[in-house]
Short mmCIF file of C-alpha atoms in Angstrom, two decimals:
data_model
loop_
_atom_site.label_atom_id
_atom_site.label_comp_id
_atom_site.label_asym_id
_atom_site.label_seq_id
_atom_site.Cartn_x
_atom_site.Cartn_y
_atom_site.Cartn_z
CA ILE A 85 13.00 -58.13 89.63
CA PRO A 86 12.50 -58.09 85.83
CA GLY A 87 11.68 -61.51 84.42
CA GLY A 88 14.37 -63.22 82.83
CA TYR A 89 16.70 -62.37 85.72
CA GLN A 90 14.50 -64.04 88.58
CA THR A 91 13.77 -67.07 90.19
CA VAL A 92 10.53 -68.13 91.78
CA ASN A 93 11.81 -66.82 95.34
CA ASP A 94 13.13 -63.43 94.15
CA ARG A 95 11.67 -60.40 95.70
CA VAL A 96 12.63 -56.77 95.64
CA GLY A 97 11.26 -53.89 97.74
CA PHE A 98 11.59 -50.17 97.26
CA ALA A 99 13.78 -50.54 94.22
CA ASP A 100 13.09 -49.78 90.54
CA GLY A 101 13.75 -53.17 89.13
CA PHE A 102 17.03 -54.60 90.92
CA PRO A 103 17.71 -54.79 94.56
CA LEU A 104 21.39 -53.21 94.47
CA LEU A 105 23.59 -51.36 92.23
CA LEU A 106 27.30 -51.88 92.20
CA ILE A 107 29.78 -49.42 90.57
CA GLY A 108 33.54 -49.72 90.75
CA GLN A 109 35.59 -46.31 91.68
CA GLY A 110 37.63 -47.12 88.58
CA SER A 111 34.92 -46.53 86.35
CA LEU A 112 33.78 -43.31 87.72
CA ASP A 113 37.54 -42.02 87.71
CA ASP A 114 37.73 -43.03 84.17
CA LEU A 115 34.46 -41.05 83.37
CA SER A 116 35.78 -38.19 85.38
CA ALA A 117 38.94 -38.14 83.44
CA ARG A 118 37.20 -38.31 80.01
CA MET A 119 35.15 -35.46 81.07
CA GLY A 120 38.14 -33.28 82.61
CA ARG A 121 36.42 -32.67 85.77
CA PRO A 122 35.44 -34.86 88.79
CA GLN A 123 32.10 -36.42 88.94
CA GLU A 124 30.29 -37.52 92.16
CA MET A 125 29.51 -41.11 92.69
CA LEU A 126 26.18 -39.78 94.23
CA ARG A 127 25.01 -38.92 90.67
CA PHE A 128 24.70 -42.52 89.96
CA ARG A 129 23.01 -43.61 93.46
CA PRO A 130 24.82 -46.98 93.93
CA ASN A 131 24.46 -49.05 96.86
CA LEU A 132 28.03 -50.59 96.55
CA VAL A 133 31.19 -48.96 95.45
CA ILE A 134 34.02 -51.17 94.88
CA GLU A 135 37.82 -49.90 94.77
CA GLY A 136 41.02 -51.41 93.42
CA ALA A 137 39.84 -52.78 90.12
CA GLU A 138 40.46 -51.27 86.72
CA ALA A 139 37.74 -49.22 85.05
CA PHE A 140 34.56 -51.42 84.08
CA ALA A 141 36.22 -54.45 85.40
CA GLU A 142 32.76 -54.95 87.13
CA ASP A 143 31.24 -55.43 83.76
CA GLY A 144 33.07 -58.78 83.31
CA TRP A 145 32.12 -60.13 86.81
CA LYS A 146 29.72 -62.88 87.19
CA ARG A 147 29.58 -63.05 91.01
CA ILE A 148 31.39 -61.35 93.78
CA ARG A 149 31.64 -61.98 97.63
CA ILE A 150 31.99 -59.08 99.82
CA GLY A 151 32.38 -60.10 103.49
CA ASP A 152 30.05 -62.75 104.12
CA ILE A 153 27.62 -61.97 101.31
CA GLU A 154 27.70 -63.35 97.85
CA PHE A 155 26.13 -61.02 95.27
CA GLN A 156 25.12 -62.27 91.43
CA LEU A 157 25.99 -59.67 88.98
CA LEU A 158 22.74 -59.84 86.72
CA THR A 159 22.72 -57.20 84.13
CA PRO A 160 24.32 -53.85 83.35
CA CYS A 161 22.57 -50.64 84.54
CA ALA A 162 20.93 -48.82 81.67
CA ARG A 163 21.14 -45.21 82.92
CA CYS A 164 18.75 -42.45 82.33
CA ILE A 165 18.77 -38.71 82.03
CA LEU A 166 18.59 -38.60 86.05
CA THR A 167 22.31 -38.66 85.97
CA THR A 168 22.35 -34.94 84.92
CA VAL A 169 20.67 -33.99 88.05
CA ASP A 170 22.90 -32.83 90.82
CA PRO A 171 21.54 -34.55 93.96
CA ALA A 172 22.78 -31.63 96.12
CA THR A 173 20.93 -28.86 94.25
CA GLY A 174 18.20 -30.81 92.33
CA GLU A 175 19.35 -28.72 89.30
CA ARG A 176 19.86 -30.63 85.81
CA SER A 177 23.20 -29.58 84.16
CA ALA A 178 22.74 -27.66 81.02
CA ASP A 179 25.44 -29.71 79.18
CA ARG A 180 23.75 -32.90 79.88
CA GLU A 181 26.66 -34.22 81.71
CA PRO A 182 27.70 -36.82 82.66
CA PHE A 183 25.06 -38.68 80.70
CA ALA A 184 26.50 -36.94 77.29
CA THR A 185 29.96 -38.30 77.94
CA LEU A 186 28.92 -41.67 78.89
CA LYS A 187 26.71 -41.99 75.76
CA THR A 188 29.85 -41.41 73.68
CA TYR A 189 31.61 -44.75 74.81
CA ARG A 190 29.11 -46.61 76.91
CA GLU A 191 26.17 -46.93 74.68
CA VAL A 192 24.95 -50.31 73.55
CA GLU A 193 21.82 -51.16 71.76
CA GLY A 194 20.63 -47.68 72.47
CA ASN A 195 21.19 -48.06 76.28
CA VAL A 196 23.89 -46.06 78.21
CA LEU A 197 25.39 -48.56 80.53
CA PHE A 198 27.13 -47.48 83.75
CA GLY A 199 27.24 -49.92 86.83
CA GLN A 200 26.02 -53.59 87.52
CA ASN A 201 22.59 -54.54 88.72
CA VAL A 202 23.11 -57.14 91.49
CA ALA A 203 21.39 -59.38 93.97
CA ASN A 204 22.52 -60.71 97.18
CA GLU A 205 22.23 -64.36 98.11
CA GLY A 206 21.53 -65.40 101.78
CA TRP A 207 21.22 -63.02 104.72
CA ALA A 208 24.60 -61.40 106.04
CA SER A 209 26.08 -57.98 107.29
CA LEU A 210 28.56 -55.93 105.38
CA LYS A 211 31.10 -53.93 107.01
CA TRP A 212 33.43 -51.33 105.89
CA GLY A 213 36.32 -52.41 103.93
CA CYS A 214 35.18 -56.28 104.05
CA PRO A 215 37.63 -58.43 101.98
CA SER A 216 36.43 -59.40 98.45
CA LYS A 217 36.67 -62.22 95.92
CA CYS A 218 35.26 -62.19 92.38
CA TRP A 219 34.51 -64.64 89.75
CA SER A 220 34.21 -63.48 86.21
CA ARG A 221 31.96 -64.24 83.27
CA GLY A 222 34.98 -65.79 81.24
CA GLY A 223 38.91 -65.14 81.72
CA ASP A 224 40.92 -63.70 84.51
CA CYS A 225 39.26 -61.73 87.08
CA ARG A 226 40.99 -58.72 88.86
CA CYS A 227 39.60 -58.78 92.21
CA PRO A 228 38.70 -55.34 94.09
CA ALA A 229 40.55 -54.52 97.30
CA GLY A 230 37.19 -54.30 99.22
CA VAL A 231 34.11 -52.05 99.58
CA LEU A 232 35.07 -48.51 99.46
CA SER A 233 31.50 -47.28 100.50
CA ALA A 234 27.89 -48.31 100.99
CA ALA A 235 25.62 -45.77 100.01
CA LEU A 236 22.68 -46.77 101.92
CA LEU A 237 24.35 -45.34 104.93
CA PRO A 238 24.82 -41.45 105.26
CA THR A 239 27.43 -40.59 102.73
CA ASP A 240 28.51 -37.35 104.39
CA HIS A 241 29.54 -39.25 107.51
CA TRP A 242 31.95 -41.80 105.77
CA SER A 243 35.83 -41.10 106.22
CA SER A 244 37.54 -42.56 103.22
CA LYS A 245 41.08 -41.37 105.11
CA ASN A 246 40.44 -44.04 107.96
CA ARG A 247 37.68 -45.92 106.44
CA SER A 248 35.40 -46.22 109.23
CA CYS A 249 32.04 -45.27 109.65
CA GLN A 250 31.49 -42.02 111.52
CA SER A 251 27.66 -41.96 111.30
CA THR A 252 26.01 -40.02 114.11
CA ARG A 253 23.35 -42.59 113.60
CA GLY A 254 25.57 -45.21 114.98
CA TRP A 255 25.33 -47.35 111.76
CA GLY A 256 28.49 -49.41 111.39
CA GLU A 257 27.24 -52.11 109.00
CA LEU A 258 24.60 -52.92 106.34
CA SER A 259 22.48 -56.04 106.58
CA PHE A 260 20.86 -57.58 103.48
CA TRP A 261 18.26 -60.26 103.11
CA PRO A 262 17.54 -62.26 100.00
#
C-alpha cells in the first residue's frame, strides 16, 4: 500500500498497490450509456462489484461493510491504458475506448478515475449477495443492495439470475485477511 494510505501493520501481496478494487455497477452502466454500447466490468478488473447504488456513489463512501467484512475506501483508482485491452482477446481497441470516454468526464489532475481502492479490516468471509452498509465522507449515503460479484472467483461461473455461485471448483465464498 503506498505511503500516506497505510498504517504500520498494512500489507498487500500480489497487487499493484492496493489490496482490492471496488466498482459500482451503476458507474459501469453510466459509462456504457455515454459510449452508446455495453462495456464489460472485466476490463476494469475489480475484486468487488456493488449494485443498487447510483453511478459513482462509491466516490463519496468512506467505509462499507459487506457481510462480516468492513472495508475502508482509501483513494480513487487512477486508470491506465490497460482498460482499452479486451481481456478475452488481448487486443487493444483502436478507438482507445473505454479510456477515451472516461477521460472526457472522469479526469482529475491528469488522472482518469474509475473505481475505489479499498482495504479490508480484519478476517472474514464474503458470500454472494451479502447485505451491506456504508458510511459517506460527508452527507447522506445511499447504501447499495449488496455484492453483485466478486471477481476473484471465476466470472464465467456466476449466475446473476439466481445470484448463486456455480463454480465447478466449489468456491462459494471469498475469505479476506488483513
